[in-house]
Coordinates of C-alpha atoms in Angstrom, one line a residue:
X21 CA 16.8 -1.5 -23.7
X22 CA 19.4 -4.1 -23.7
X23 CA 18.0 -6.3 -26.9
X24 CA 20.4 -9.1 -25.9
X25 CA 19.5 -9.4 -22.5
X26 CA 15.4 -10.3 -23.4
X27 CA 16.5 -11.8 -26.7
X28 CA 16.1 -15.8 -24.9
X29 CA 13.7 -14.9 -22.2
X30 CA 11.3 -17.8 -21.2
X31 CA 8.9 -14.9 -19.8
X32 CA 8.2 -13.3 -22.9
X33 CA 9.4 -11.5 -26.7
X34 CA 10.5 -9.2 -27.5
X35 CA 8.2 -7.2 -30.2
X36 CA 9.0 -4.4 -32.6
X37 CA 6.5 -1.4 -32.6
X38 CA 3.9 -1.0 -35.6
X39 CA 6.6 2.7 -36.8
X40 CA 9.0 0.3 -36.7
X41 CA 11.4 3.0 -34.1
X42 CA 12.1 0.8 -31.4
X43 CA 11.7 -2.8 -29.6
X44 CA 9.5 -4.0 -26.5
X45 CA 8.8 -6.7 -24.1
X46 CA 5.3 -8.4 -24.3
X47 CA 5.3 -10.6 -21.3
X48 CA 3.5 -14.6 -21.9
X49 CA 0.2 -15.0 -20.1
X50 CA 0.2 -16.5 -16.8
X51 CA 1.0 -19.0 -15.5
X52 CA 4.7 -20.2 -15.7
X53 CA 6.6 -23.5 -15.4
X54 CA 7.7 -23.2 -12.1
X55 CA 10.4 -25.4 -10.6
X56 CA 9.8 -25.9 -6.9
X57 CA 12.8 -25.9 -5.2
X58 CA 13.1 -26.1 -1.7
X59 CA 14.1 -22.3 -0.8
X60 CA 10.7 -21.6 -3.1
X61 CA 9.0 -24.3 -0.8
X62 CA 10.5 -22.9 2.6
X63 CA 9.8 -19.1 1.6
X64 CA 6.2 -20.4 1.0
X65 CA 5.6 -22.4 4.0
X66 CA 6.9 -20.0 6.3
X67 CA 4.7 -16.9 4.6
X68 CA 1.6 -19.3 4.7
X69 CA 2.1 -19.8 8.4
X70 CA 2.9 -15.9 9.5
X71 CA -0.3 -14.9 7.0
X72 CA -2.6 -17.5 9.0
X73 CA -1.2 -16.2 12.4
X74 CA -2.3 -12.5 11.3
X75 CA -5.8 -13.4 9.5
X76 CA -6.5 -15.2 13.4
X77 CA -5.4 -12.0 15.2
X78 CA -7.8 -10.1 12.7
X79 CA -10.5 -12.3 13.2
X80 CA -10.2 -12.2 17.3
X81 CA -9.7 -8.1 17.4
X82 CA -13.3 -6.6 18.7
X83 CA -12.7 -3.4 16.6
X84 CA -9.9 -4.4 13.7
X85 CA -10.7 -0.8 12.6
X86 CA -8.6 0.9 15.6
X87 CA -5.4 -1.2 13.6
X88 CA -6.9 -0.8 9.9
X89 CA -6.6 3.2 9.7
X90 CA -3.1 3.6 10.7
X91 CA -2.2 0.2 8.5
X92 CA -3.7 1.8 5.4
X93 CA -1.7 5.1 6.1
X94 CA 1.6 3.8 7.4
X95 CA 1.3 1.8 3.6
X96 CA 0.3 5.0 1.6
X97 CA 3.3 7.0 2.8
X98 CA 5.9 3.9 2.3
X99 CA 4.0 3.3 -1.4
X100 CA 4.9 6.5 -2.4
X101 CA 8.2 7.1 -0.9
X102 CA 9.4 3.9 -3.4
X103 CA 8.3 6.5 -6.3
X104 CA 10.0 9.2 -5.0
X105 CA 7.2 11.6 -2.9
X106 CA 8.8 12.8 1.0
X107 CA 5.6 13.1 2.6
X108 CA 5.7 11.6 6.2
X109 CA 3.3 9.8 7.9
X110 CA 3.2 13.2 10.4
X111 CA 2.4 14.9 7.2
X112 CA -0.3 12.6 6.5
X113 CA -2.2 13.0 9.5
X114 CA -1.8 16.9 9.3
X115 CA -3.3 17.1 6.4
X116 CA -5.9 15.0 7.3
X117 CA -6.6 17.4 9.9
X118 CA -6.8 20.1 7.7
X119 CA -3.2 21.8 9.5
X120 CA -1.5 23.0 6.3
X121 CA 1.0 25.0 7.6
X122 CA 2.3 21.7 10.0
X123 CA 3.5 20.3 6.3
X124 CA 7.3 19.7 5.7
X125 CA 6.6 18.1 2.6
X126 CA 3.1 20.3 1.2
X127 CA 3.8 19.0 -2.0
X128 CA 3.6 14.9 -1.9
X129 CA 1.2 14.9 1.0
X130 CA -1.7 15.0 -1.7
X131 CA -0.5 12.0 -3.6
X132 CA 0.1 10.2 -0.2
X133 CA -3.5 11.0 0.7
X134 CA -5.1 10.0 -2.9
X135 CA -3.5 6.2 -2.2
X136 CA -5.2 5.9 0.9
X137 CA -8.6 7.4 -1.0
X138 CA -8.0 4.4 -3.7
X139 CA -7.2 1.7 -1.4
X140 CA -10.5 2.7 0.9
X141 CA -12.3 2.4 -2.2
X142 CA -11.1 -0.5 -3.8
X143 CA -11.5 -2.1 -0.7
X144 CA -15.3 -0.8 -0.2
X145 CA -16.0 -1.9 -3.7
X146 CA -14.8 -6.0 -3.5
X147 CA -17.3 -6.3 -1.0
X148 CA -19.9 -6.6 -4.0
X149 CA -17.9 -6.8 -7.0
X150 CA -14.6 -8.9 -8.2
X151 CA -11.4 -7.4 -8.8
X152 CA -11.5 -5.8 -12.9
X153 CA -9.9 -4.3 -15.2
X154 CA -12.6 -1.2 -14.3
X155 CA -11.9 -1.4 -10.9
X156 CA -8.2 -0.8 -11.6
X157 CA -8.8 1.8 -13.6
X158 CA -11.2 3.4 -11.2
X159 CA -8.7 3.2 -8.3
X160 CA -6.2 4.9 -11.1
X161 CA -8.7 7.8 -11.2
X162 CA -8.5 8.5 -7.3
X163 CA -4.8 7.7 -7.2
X164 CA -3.9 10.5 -9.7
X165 CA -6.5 12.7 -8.5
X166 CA -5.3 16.2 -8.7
X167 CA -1.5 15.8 -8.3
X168 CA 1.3 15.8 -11.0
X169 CA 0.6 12.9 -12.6
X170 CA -2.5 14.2 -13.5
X171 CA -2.4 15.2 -17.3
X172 CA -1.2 11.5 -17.6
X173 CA -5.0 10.1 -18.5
X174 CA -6.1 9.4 -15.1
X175 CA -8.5 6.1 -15.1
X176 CA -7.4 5.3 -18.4
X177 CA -5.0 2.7 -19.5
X178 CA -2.4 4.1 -21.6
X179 CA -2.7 5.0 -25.5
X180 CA 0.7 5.8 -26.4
X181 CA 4.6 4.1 -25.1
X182 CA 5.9 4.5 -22.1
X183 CA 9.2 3.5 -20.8
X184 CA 11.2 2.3 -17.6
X185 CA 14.6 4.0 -17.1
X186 CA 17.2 6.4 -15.1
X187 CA 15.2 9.8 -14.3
X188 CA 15.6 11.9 -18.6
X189 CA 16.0 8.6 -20.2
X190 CA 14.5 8.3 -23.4
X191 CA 12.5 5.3 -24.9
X192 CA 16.4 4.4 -26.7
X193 CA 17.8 4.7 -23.2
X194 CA 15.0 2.5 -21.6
X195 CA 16.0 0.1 -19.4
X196 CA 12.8 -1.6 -19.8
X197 CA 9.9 -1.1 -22.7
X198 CA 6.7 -2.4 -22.0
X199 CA 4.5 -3.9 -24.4
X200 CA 3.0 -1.5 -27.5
X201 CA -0.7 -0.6 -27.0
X202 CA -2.3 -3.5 -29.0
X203 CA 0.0 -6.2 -26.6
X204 CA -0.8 -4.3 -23.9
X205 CA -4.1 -4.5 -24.5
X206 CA -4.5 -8.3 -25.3
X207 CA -1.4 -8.6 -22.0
X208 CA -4.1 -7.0 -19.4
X209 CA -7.1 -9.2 -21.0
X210 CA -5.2 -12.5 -20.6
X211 CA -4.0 -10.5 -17.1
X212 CA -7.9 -10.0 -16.1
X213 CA -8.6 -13.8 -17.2
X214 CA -6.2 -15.2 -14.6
X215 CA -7.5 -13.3 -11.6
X216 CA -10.8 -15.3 -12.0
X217 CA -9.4 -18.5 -13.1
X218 CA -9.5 -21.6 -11.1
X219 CA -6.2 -22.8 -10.7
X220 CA -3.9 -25.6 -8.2
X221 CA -1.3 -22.5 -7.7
X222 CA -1.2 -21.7 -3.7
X223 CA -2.7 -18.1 -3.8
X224 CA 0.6 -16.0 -2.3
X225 CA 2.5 -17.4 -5.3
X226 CA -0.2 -16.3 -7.3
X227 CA 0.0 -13.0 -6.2
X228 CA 3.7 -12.9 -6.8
X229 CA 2.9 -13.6 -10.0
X230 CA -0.1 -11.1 -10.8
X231 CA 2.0 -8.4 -9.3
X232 CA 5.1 -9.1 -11.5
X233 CA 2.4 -9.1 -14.5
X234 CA 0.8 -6.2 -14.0
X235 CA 4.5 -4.0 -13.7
X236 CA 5.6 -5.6 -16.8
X237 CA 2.3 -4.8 -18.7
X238 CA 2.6 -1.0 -16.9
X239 CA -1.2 0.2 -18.4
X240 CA -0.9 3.4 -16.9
X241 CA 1.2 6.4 -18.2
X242 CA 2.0 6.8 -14.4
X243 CA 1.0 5.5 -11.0
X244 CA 1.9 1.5 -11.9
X245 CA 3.9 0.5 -9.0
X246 CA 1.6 2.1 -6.5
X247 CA -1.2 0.4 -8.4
X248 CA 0.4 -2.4 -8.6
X249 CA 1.1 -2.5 -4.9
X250 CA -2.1 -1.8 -4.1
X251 CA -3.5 -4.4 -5.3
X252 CA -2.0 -6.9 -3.5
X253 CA -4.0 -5.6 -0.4
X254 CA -7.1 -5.7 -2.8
X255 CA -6.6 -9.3 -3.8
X256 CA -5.6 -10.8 0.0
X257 CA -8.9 -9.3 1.2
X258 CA -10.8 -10.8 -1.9
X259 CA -9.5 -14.4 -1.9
X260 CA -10.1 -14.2 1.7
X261 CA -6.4 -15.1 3.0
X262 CA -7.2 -12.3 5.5
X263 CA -10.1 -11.5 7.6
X264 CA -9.1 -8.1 8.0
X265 CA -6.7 -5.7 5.7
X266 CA -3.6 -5.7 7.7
X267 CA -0.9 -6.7 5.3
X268 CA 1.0 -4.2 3.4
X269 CA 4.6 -5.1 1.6
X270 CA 6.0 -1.7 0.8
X271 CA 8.2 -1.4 4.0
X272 CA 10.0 -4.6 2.6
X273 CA 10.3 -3.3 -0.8
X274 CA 11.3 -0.2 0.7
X275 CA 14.2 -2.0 2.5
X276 CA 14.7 -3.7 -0.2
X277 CA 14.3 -1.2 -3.6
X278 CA 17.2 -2.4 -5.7
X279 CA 16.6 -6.3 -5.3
X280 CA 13.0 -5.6 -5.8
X281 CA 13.4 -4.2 -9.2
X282 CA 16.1 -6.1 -10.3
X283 CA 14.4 -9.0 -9.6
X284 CA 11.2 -7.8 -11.6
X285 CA 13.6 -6.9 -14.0
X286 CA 15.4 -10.3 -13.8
X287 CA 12.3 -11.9 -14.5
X288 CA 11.8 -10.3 -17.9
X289 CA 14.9 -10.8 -18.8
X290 CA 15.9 -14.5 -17.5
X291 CA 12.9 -16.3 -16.2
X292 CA 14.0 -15.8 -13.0
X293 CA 10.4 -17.0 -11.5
X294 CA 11.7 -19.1 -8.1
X295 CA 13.7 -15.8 -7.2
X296 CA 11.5 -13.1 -7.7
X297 CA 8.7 -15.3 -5.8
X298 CA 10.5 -16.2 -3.0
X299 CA 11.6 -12.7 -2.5
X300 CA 7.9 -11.9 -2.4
X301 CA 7.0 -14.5 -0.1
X302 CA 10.1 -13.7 2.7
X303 CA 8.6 -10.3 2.0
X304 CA 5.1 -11.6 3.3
X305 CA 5.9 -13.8 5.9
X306 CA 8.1 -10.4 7.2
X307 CA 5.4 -8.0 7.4
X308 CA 2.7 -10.4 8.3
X309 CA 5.0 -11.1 11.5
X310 CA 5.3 -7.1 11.4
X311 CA 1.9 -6.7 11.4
X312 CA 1.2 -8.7 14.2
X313 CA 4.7 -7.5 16.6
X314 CA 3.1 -3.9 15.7
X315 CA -1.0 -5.0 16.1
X316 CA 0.0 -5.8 19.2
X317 CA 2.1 -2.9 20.0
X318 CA -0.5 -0.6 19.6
X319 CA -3.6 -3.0 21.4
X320 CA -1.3 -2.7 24.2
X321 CA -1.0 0.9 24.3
X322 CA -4.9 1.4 23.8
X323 CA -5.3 -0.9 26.9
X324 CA -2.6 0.9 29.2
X325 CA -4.5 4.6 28.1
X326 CA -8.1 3.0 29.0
X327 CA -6.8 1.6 32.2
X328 CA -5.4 4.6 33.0
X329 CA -9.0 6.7 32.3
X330 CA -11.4 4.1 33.0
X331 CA -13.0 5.4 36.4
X332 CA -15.9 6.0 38.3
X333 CA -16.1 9.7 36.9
X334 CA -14.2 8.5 33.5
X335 CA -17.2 9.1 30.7
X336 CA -17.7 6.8 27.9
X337 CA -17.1 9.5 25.7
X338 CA -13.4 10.2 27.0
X339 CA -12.6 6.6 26.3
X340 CA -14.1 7.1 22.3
X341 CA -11.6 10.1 22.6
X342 CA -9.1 7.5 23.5
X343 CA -9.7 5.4 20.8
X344 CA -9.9 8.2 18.1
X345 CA -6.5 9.2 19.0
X346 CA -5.3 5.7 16.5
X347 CA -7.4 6.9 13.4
X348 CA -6.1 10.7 14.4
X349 CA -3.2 11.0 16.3
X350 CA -2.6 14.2 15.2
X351 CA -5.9 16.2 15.4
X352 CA -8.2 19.2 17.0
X353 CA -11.1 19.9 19.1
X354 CA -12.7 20.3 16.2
X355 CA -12.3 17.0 15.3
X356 CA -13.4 15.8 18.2
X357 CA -16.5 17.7 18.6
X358 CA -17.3 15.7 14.8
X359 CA -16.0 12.7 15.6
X360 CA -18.2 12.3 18.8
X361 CA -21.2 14.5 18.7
X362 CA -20.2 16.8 21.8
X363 CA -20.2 20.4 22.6
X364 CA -16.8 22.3 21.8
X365 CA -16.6 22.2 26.0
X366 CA -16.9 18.7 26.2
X367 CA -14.5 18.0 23.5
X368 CA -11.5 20.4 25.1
X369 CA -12.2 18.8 28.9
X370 CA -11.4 15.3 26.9
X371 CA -8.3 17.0 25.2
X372 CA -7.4 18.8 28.4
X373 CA -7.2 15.8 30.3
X374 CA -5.7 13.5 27.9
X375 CA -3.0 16.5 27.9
X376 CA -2.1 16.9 31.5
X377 CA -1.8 13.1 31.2
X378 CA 0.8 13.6 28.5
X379 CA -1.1 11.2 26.0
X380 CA -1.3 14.6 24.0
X381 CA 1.1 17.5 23.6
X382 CA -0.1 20.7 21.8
X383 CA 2.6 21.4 18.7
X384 CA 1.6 25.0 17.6
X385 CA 2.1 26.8 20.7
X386 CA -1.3 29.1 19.6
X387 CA -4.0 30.6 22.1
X388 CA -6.6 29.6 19.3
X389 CA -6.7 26.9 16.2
X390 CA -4.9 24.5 18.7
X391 CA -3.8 21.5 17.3
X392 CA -2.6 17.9 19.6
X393 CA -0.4 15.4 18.5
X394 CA -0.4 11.9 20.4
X395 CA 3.1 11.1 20.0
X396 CA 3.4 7.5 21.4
X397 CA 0.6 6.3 19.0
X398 CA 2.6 7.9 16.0
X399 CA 5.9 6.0 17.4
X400 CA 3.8 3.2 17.6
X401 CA 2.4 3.2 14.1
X402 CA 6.5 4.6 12.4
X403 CA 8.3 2.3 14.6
X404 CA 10.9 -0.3 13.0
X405 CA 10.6 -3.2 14.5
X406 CA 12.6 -6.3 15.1
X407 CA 15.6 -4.1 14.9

């Protein structure tokens, strides 16, 4: 770690660990000084206004949950990609319908699949209980659950250093050190303190400022950004600046990777408060107006498949099959027969028709253990839009 660069930082000190070996940054409680400059103003007008245009769409949908599953996925497969996993969102989805051998990427899919677990629960638990340092920790558990990171302490904050660098650097080749266990300890309880606070702070700049915290603290041996991503969703639902859980930043710091770290980074370092936060705010106003172009996007397509079923002989139950095809569009009779509560029959006559319709097409090219894939719903979920 570059000693020289943190040396004057308004964000922080630097500390030396109790051996003695080496130096790290302990980050100030929140909040800052903040000068509000007009880009900083601009950013956050223009995020407040996209956020309250997709909190209305969320509040008008008659079943938000048709948009919700593939929001939550889409999220978990761009979360991980920023830490390195290949899984696709096809990937995903096959291994949600239990169709190993349809895996290009067997070995990520698992950790996709945990962030999606975590998120789901986190989510499930806010509706009776604030956001904690226990809850973090318990979303850590089902985040690391059975994949590679998972001799690193899962649920547990972190008892020894860890260390921010170039893939084999060591803690003298760090980039960044985070604060030793004892400041990390006292970082996350000053951390925990500010989420419940009652402060004048408009609550997106807040966030930008928890989720800059909470990397610099890094309490887990592994899994911190993903974490730390995550709960941004958590805290949008919680402070209730969305009706429904449809914003997700990863594709814009995806997009973005470099500036996004450097600008973390930056802020340890320098201060630099008004640019990491109004990076974070373009980055909300973007997907908020993402989430809506793409909300609509797939509304649209659910319409145009339920006018084209929706006849005299046309059963309710085709139309649910309709309608499952956005939680599953990859998926088998199987899942169908679950889904619904129909014979195995019933459930192929559905597939069968959505298929000579060309809503599904049939990717294994087997007699038996068929599976569907409803490719304009995928394209619809994957697309990039605005370009």
């Amino acid at each position: 770690m570059d000693l020289e660069t943190f040396r004057s930082s308004p964000s922080g000190r630097l500390v030396h660990s109790i051996q003695g070996r080496y130096w790290a940054f302990a980050p100030s409680p929140l909040p800052p000084q903040i000068d509000w400059g007009s880009d900083l103003v601009a950013a956050l007008s223009d995020a407040d206004r996209a956020l309250g245009e997709l909190s209305g769409l969320g509040r008008s949908m008659l079943n938000p949950r048709l948009l919700i599953v593939p929001f939550v996925r889409r999220e978990a497969v761009l979360s991980s990609r920023i830490e390195g996993t290949q899984a696709s969102l096809s990937d995903l989805y096959a291994y949600e319908a239990q169709q190993m051998p349809l895996l290009e990427h067997a070995p990520d899919v698992r950790e996709v699949h945990n962030y999606v677990r975590a998120l789901e629960y986190g989510l499930e638990r806010l509706e009776t209980l604030p956001l904690s340092l226990r809850l973090v920790r318990e979303i850590h558990a089902r985040l690391m659950e059975g994949v590679r990171g998972e001799r690193m302490t899962p649920g547990e904050f972190r008892r020894s250093q860890n260390w921010i660098g170039p893939p084999g650097a060591t803690l003298n080749q760090a980039t960044y050190v985070p604060p030793p266990v004892d400041e990390m300890r006292a970082a996350l309880y000053a951390l925990e303190d500010f989420l419940h606070r009652e402060t004048a702070l408009p609550p997106l700049v807040r966030l930008g400022l928890i989720h800059y915290q909470f990397e610099a603290i890094h309490p887990f041996l592994d899994g911190n950004g993903r974490v730390g991503r995550l709960l941004i969703t958590l805290l949008l639902c919680r402070w209730e600046l969305l009706s429904q859980p449809l914003l997700y930043l990863s594709a814009y710091f995806d997009a973005h990777r470099q500036t996004y770290y450097d600008l973390l980074l930056s802020v340890s370092q320098r201060g630099m408060w008004e640019e990491w936060l109004a990076f974070f705010l373009r980055g909300a106003a973007s997907q908020a107006q993402d989430a809506v172009a793409r909300a609509w996007r797939m509304q649209n397509l659910r319409e145009r498949y339920r006018e084209q079923f929706q006849t005299a002989r046309a059963s309710a139950r085709l139309l649910q099959t309709v309608d499952l095809l956005f939680a599953r569009p990859i998926l088998t009779v199987g899942q169908v027969v679950e889904k619904l509560g129909v014979t195995i029959p019933t459930a192929q006559g559905y597939v069968d028709r959505l298929e000579e319709a060309g809503v599904l097409r049939e990717i294994t090219g087997q007699a038996r253990n068929r599976v569907y894939r409803a490719d304009e719903v995928l394209e619809a979920i994957e697309a990039v839009l605005g370009e």
